[in-house]
mmCIF file of C-alpha atoms and ligand atoms in Angstrom:
data_model
loop_
_atom_site.group_PDB
_atom_site.id
_atom_site.type_symbol
_atom_site.label_atom_id
_atom_site.label_comp_id
_atom_site.label_asym_id
_atom_site.label_seq_id
_atom_site.Cartn_x
_atom_site.Cartn_y
_atom_site.Cartn_z
ATOM 1 C CA MET A 1 -16.637 -22.096 -5.009
ATOM 2 C CA THR A 2 -14.010 -22.070 -2.313
ATOM 3 C CA LEU A 3 -11.381 -19.349 -2.372
ATOM 4 C CA ILE A 4 -8.599 -21.628 -3.543
ATOM 5 C CA GLU A 5 -10.774 -23.104 -6.314
ATOM 6 C CA THR A 6 -11.487 -19.567 -7.472
ATOM 7 C CA VAL A 7 -7.891 -18.368 -7.489
ATOM 8 C CA GLN A 8 -5.947 -21.542 -8.363
ATOM 9 C CA PRO A 9 -5.586 -20.754 -12.110
ATOM 10 C CA THR A 10 -4.294 -17.261 -11.280
ATOM 11 C CA LEU A 11 -1.999 -18.659 -8.597
ATOM 12 C CA ASP A 12 -0.497 -21.080 -11.126
ATOM 13 C CA LYS A 13 0.239 -18.206 -13.491
ATOM 14 C CA VAL A 14 1.827 -16.167 -10.689
ATOM 15 C CA TYR A 15 4.083 -19.093 -9.792
ATOM 16 C CA LYS A 16 5.206 -19.513 -13.380
ATOM 17 C CA ARG A 17 6.208 -15.877 -13.425
ATOM 18 C CA LEU A 18 7.950 -16.110 -10.052
ATOM 19 C CA ALA A 19 9.893 -19.168 -11.197
ATOM 20 C CA LYS A 20 11.277 -17.150 -14.112
ATOM 21 C CA GLU A 21 12.486 -14.545 -11.647
ATOM 22 C CA GLY A 22 13.986 -17.218 -9.443
ATOM 23 C CA LEU A 23 11.596 -16.514 -6.576
ATOM 24 C CA ARG A 24 10.576 -19.563 -4.572
ATOM 25 C CA ASP A 25 7.203 -18.372 -3.285
ATOM 26 C CA LEU A 26 4.879 -15.438 -2.682
ATOM 27 C CA THR A 27 6.409 -14.506 0.662
ATOM 28 C CA LEU A 28 9.473 -13.320 -1.291
ATOM 29 C CA LEU A 29 7.452 -10.980 -3.467
ATOM 30 C CA GLU A 30 7.453 -7.311 -2.471
ATOM 31 C CA TYR A 31 4.205 -6.618 -0.687
ATOM 32 C CA ASP A 32 3.235 -3.728 -2.963
ATOM 33 C CA ARG A 33 3.672 -5.957 -5.972
ATOM 34 C CA TYR A 34 1.557 -8.607 -4.313
ATOM 35 C CA LEU A 35 -1.216 -6.112 -3.652
ATOM 36 C CA ASN A 36 -1.127 -4.899 -7.235
ATOM 37 C CA ALA A 37 -1.236 -8.368 -8.741
ATOM 38 C CA SER A 38 -4.408 -9.873 -10.150
ATOM 39 C CA LEU A 39 -4.212 -12.687 -7.595
ATOM 40 C CA TRP A 40 -4.870 -10.291 -4.731
ATOM 41 C CA GLY A 41 -7.667 -8.637 -6.729
ATOM 42 C CA LYS A 42 -9.401 -12.008 -7.067
ATOM 43 C CA ILE A 43 -8.875 -12.910 -3.397
ATOM 44 C CA LYS A 44 -10.287 -9.561 -2.355
ATOM 45 C CA LYS A 45 -13.341 -9.931 -4.554
ATOM 46 C CA TRP A 46 -14.017 -13.378 -3.102
ATOM 47 C CA VAL A 47 -13.719 -12.156 0.507
ATOM 48 C CA PHE A 48 -16.008 -9.171 -0.201
ATOM 49 C CA GLU A 49 -18.637 -11.523 -1.601
ATOM 50 C CA ARG A 50 -18.368 -13.914 1.344
ATOM 51 C CA ASP A 51 -18.722 -11.044 3.837
ATOM 52 C CA GLN A 52 -21.312 -9.222 1.704
ATOM 53 C CA ARG A 53 -19.072 -6.157 1.870
ATOM 54 C CA THR A 54 -19.858 -5.803 5.568
ATOM 55 C CA CYS A 55 -17.256 -4.588 8.046
ATOM 56 C CA LYS A 56 -16.455 -7.296 10.596
ATOM 57 C CA ILE A 57 -15.979 -4.708 13.331
ATOM 58 C CA CYS A 58 -18.671 -2.063 12.972
ATOM 59 C CA THR A 59 -20.976 -3.943 10.546
ATOM 60 C CA ALA A 60 -21.073 -0.954 8.193
ATOM 61 C CA ASN A 61 -21.804 -1.832 4.603
ATOM 62 C CA GLY A 62 -22.945 -0.192 1.440
ATOM 63 C CA LYS A 63 -21.413 0.583 -1.906
ATOM 64 C CA ARG A 64 -20.295 4.060 -0.961
ATOM 65 C CA ILE A 65 -18.228 3.017 2.035
ATOM 66 C CA GLU A 66 -14.620 2.259 1.272
ATOM 67 C CA MET A 67 -13.892 -1.339 2.173
ATOM 68 C CA ASP A 68 -10.609 -3.197 2.556
ATOM 69 C CA VAL A 69 -9.663 -6.796 3.058
ATOM 70 C CA HIS A 70 -7.555 -7.069 6.180
ATOM 71 C CA HIS A 71 -4.821 -9.708 6.524
ATOM 72 C CA ARG A 72 -4.857 -11.180 9.998
ATOM 73 C CA SER A 73 -1.755 -13.083 8.988
ATOM 74 C CA TYR A 74 0.806 -12.917 6.174
ATOM 75 C CA ASP A 75 1.573 -16.629 6.173
ATOM 76 C CA LEU A 76 2.149 -18.188 2.779
ATOM 77 C CA GLU A 77 -1.187 -20.038 2.821
ATOM 78 C CA VAL A 78 -3.005 -16.757 3.445
ATOM 79 C CA LEU A 79 -1.152 -14.959 0.650
ATOM 80 C CA GLU A 80 -1.911 -17.838 -1.709
ATOM 81 C CA GLY A 81 -5.617 -17.824 -0.912
ATOM 82 C CA LYS A 82 -5.546 -21.156 0.906
ATOM 83 C CA ASN A 83 -6.671 -19.829 4.270
ATOM 84 C CA GLU A 84 -9.674 -17.568 3.962
ATOM 85 C CA LYS A 85 -10.237 -17.468 7.729
ATOM 86 C CA MET A 86 -7.410 -15.001 8.163
ATOM 87 C CA LEU A 87 -8.859 -12.559 5.613
ATOM 88 C CA VAL A 88 -11.685 -10.282 6.703
ATOM 89 C CA THR A 89 -13.606 -7.340 5.294
ATOM 90 C CA LEU A 90 -13.156 -4.083 7.209
ATOM 91 C CA CYS A 91 -14.344 -0.598 6.390
ATOM 92 C CA ARG A 92 -11.460 1.819 5.806
ATOM 93 C CA ARG A 93 -12.031 3.502 9.160
ATOM 94 C CA CYS A 94 -11.988 0.316 11.223
ATOM 95 C CA HIS A 95 -9.037 -0.938 9.182
ATOM 96 C CA ASN A 96 -7.117 2.175 10.159
ATOM 97 C CA LEU A 97 -8.013 1.597 13.802
ATOM 98 C CA VAL A 98 -6.427 -1.835 13.576
ATOM 99 C CA GLU A 99 -3.403 -0.809 11.545
ATOM 100 C CA LYS A 100 -2.539 2.411 13.367
ATOM 101 C CA TYR A 101 -2.213 3.788 16.868
ATOM 102 C CA PRO A 102 -4.454 6.736 17.756
ATOM 103 C CA ASP A 103 -1.477 9.058 17.111
ATOM 104 C CA GLY A 104 -1.178 7.786 13.542
ATOM 105 C CA ARG A 105 1.920 5.590 13.928
ATOM 106 C CA LYS A 106 1.657 2.230 12.211
ATOM 107 C CA ARG A 107 1.323 -0.967 14.210
ATOM 108 C CA TYR A 108 3.754 -3.563 12.934
ATOM 109 C CA ASP A 109 3.357 -6.329 15.462
ATOM 110 C CA LEU A 110 0.904 -8.854 14.020
ATOM 111 C CA ASP A 111 -0.202 -10.227 17.396
ATOM 112 C CA GLU A 112 -0.842 -6.737 18.643
ATOM 113 C CA LYS A 113 -2.866 -5.891 15.538
ATOM 114 C CA ASP A 114 -4.930 -9.023 15.922
ATOM 115 C CA PHE A 115 -5.494 -8.308 19.584
ATOM 116 C CA GLU A 116 -6.777 -4.856 18.616
ATOM 117 C CA TYR A 117 -8.982 -6.334 15.892
ATOM 118 C CA LEU A 118 -10.647 -8.738 18.341
ATOM 119 C CA ARG A 119 -10.914 -6.056 21.004
ATOM 120 C CA LEU A 120 -12.727 -3.679 18.635
ATOM 121 C CA ILE A 121 -15.208 -6.413 17.734
ATOM 122 C CA ASP A 122 -15.885 -6.798 21.474
ATOM 123 C CA VAL A 123 -16.233 -3.057 21.979
ATOM 124 C CA HIS A 124 -18.692 -2.845 19.137
ATOM 125 C CA SER A 125 -20.804 -5.725 20.388
ATOM 126 C CA ILE A 126 -20.960 -4.085 23.833
ATOM 127 C CA MET A 127 -22.044 -0.838 22.195
ATOM 128 C CA LEU A 128 -24.811 -2.661 20.363
ATOM 129 C CA LYS A 129 -25.953 -4.357 23.559
ATOM 130 C CA GLU A 130 -26.014 -1.032 25.403
ATOM 131 C CA GLY A 131 -28.028 0.511 22.609
ATOM 132 C CA ILE A 132 -25.328 3.014 21.746
ATOM 133 C CA PRO A 133 -26.048 4.291 18.262
ATOM 134 C CA LEU A 134 -23.453 3.786 15.605
ATOM 135 C CA ARG A 135 -23.956 6.070 12.651
ATOM 136 C CA LEU A 136 -21.747 4.603 10.027
ATOM 137 C CA GLU A 137 -24.222 4.320 7.176
ATOM 138 C CA SER A 138 -23.174 6.098 4.049
ATOM 139 C CA LYS A 139 -26.625 6.095 2.502
ATOM 140 C CA VAL A 140 -27.864 9.064 4.434
ATOM 141 C CA THR A 141 -30.170 11.790 3.408
ATOM 142 C CA LYS A 142 -29.086 15.302 4.222
ATOM 143 C CA GLN A 143 -31.574 15.450 7.060
ATOM 144 C CA TYR A 144 -30.489 12.143 8.520
ATOM 145 C CA GLN A 145 -26.849 13.099 8.323
ATOM 146 C CA GLN A 146 -27.574 16.299 10.220
ATOM 147 C CA ILE A 147 -29.341 14.318 12.870
ATOM 148 C CA SER A 148 -26.596 11.822 13.227
ATOM 149 C CA LEU A 149 -23.936 14.478 13.575
ATOM 150 C CA LEU A 150 -25.853 16.347 16.211
ATOM 151 C CA HIS A 151 -27.230 13.259 17.833
ATOM 152 C CA ASP A 152 -23.795 11.869 18.366
ATOM 153 C CA PRO A 153 -21.169 14.564 18.362
ATOM 154 C CA ARG A 154 -18.640 11.956 19.418
ATOM 155 C CA GLU A 155 -18.940 10.183 16.132
ATOM 156 C CA ALA A 156 -15.603 11.544 15.076
ATOM 157 C CA LEU A 157 -14.156 10.002 18.200
ATOM 158 C CA LEU A 158 -15.657 6.694 17.359
ATOM 159 C CA PHE A 159 -13.174 6.102 14.625
ATOM 160 C CA ARG A 160 -10.269 7.069 16.793
ATOM 161 C CA THR A 161 -11.231 5.497 20.067
ATOM 162 C CA LEU A 162 -14.326 3.373 20.029
ATOM 163 C CA ASP A 163 -13.905 2.745 23.729
ATOM 164 C CA SER A 164 -13.684 6.361 24.771
ATOM 165 C CA CYS A 165 -17.108 6.762 23.210
ATOM 166 C CA LEU A 166 -18.316 3.717 25.074
ATOM 167 C CA GLU A 167 -16.928 5.000 28.358
ATOM 168 C CA GLU A 168 -18.652 8.303 27.905
ATOM 169 C CA TYR A 169 -21.971 6.652 27.172
ATOM 170 C CA GLN A 170 -21.630 4.379 30.140
ATOM 171 C CA ARG A 171 -21.006 7.371 32.354
ATOM 172 C CA PHE A 172 -23.939 9.385 31.016
ATOM 173 C CA PRO A 173 -26.202 6.879 29.316
ATOM 174 C CA ILE A 174 -29.509 8.522 30.088
ATOM 175 C CA SER A 175 -28.544 12.098 29.406
ATOM 176 C CA SER A 176 -26.979 11.154 26.059
ATOM 177 C CA TYR A 177 -30.139 9.334 25.089
ATOM 178 C CA PHE A 178 -32.390 12.294 25.891
ATOM 179 C CA VAL A 179 -30.097 14.809 24.291
ATOM 180 C CA GLY A 180 -30.259 12.637 21.152
ATOM 181 C CA ILE A 181 -34.039 12.488 21.132
ATOM 182 C CA PHE A 182 -34.346 16.176 21.854
ATOM 183 C CA LEU A 183 -32.033 17.110 19.008
ATOM 184 C CA THR A 184 -33.790 14.725 16.648
ATOM 185 C CA LEU A 185 -37.147 16.321 17.408
ATOM 186 C CA LEU A 186 -35.657 19.773 17.133
ATOM 187 C CA ILE A 187 -34.173 19.068 13.747
ATOM 188 C CA ASN A 188 -37.302 17.350 12.496
ATOM 189 C CA SER A 189 -39.467 20.303 13.417
ATOM 190 C CA TYR A 190 -36.915 22.665 11.935
ATOM 191 C CA THR A 191 -36.746 20.672 8.698
ATOM 192 C CA TYR A 192 -40.511 20.403 8.298
ATOM 193 C CA ARG A 193 -41.065 24.071 8.979
ATOM 194 C CA ASN A 194 -38.671 25.004 6.210
HETATM 195 ZN ZN1 ZN B 1 -15.984 -0.671 10.245
#
């Protein structure tokens, strides 16, 4: 079922309610109220299913990762569920990268946010091509988590500045790779001995 087919009955109900309040359309509804309404819940569920709960930027997925649906536009047709192209699944971390500057201030300019969204997709695809490991899985065993933290100490940076991580790897690609392997072996031998 298309998004609008799925949400049309709910949308009709919302419009009946809005009419009683004298509101012409959804763009006049306070955004918090919109997000709390069942219409948004249904839209979100539909987008998650379409994207298989996979982040469009970093491709993280899994039940234990917090996922959001990001609005690339707040046009009426998007709010009503009539334009699913402008709604995408992002993990909470990537969503924050799009919504906020590295210093934590919120980005308000929609074009700027969308530029950042597309840029991060590019950065991630370059990282994949270069073989730079991305450790975003939530289903990690204790051992694996240890490895990933030591293997890639810049992981924390990743969520702040994906490109600074990329730059660093491009500068020292070989050393980073060997340090990773060395630490993995070290941890493996340590884990098996204990
Ligand atoms: Zn992500």
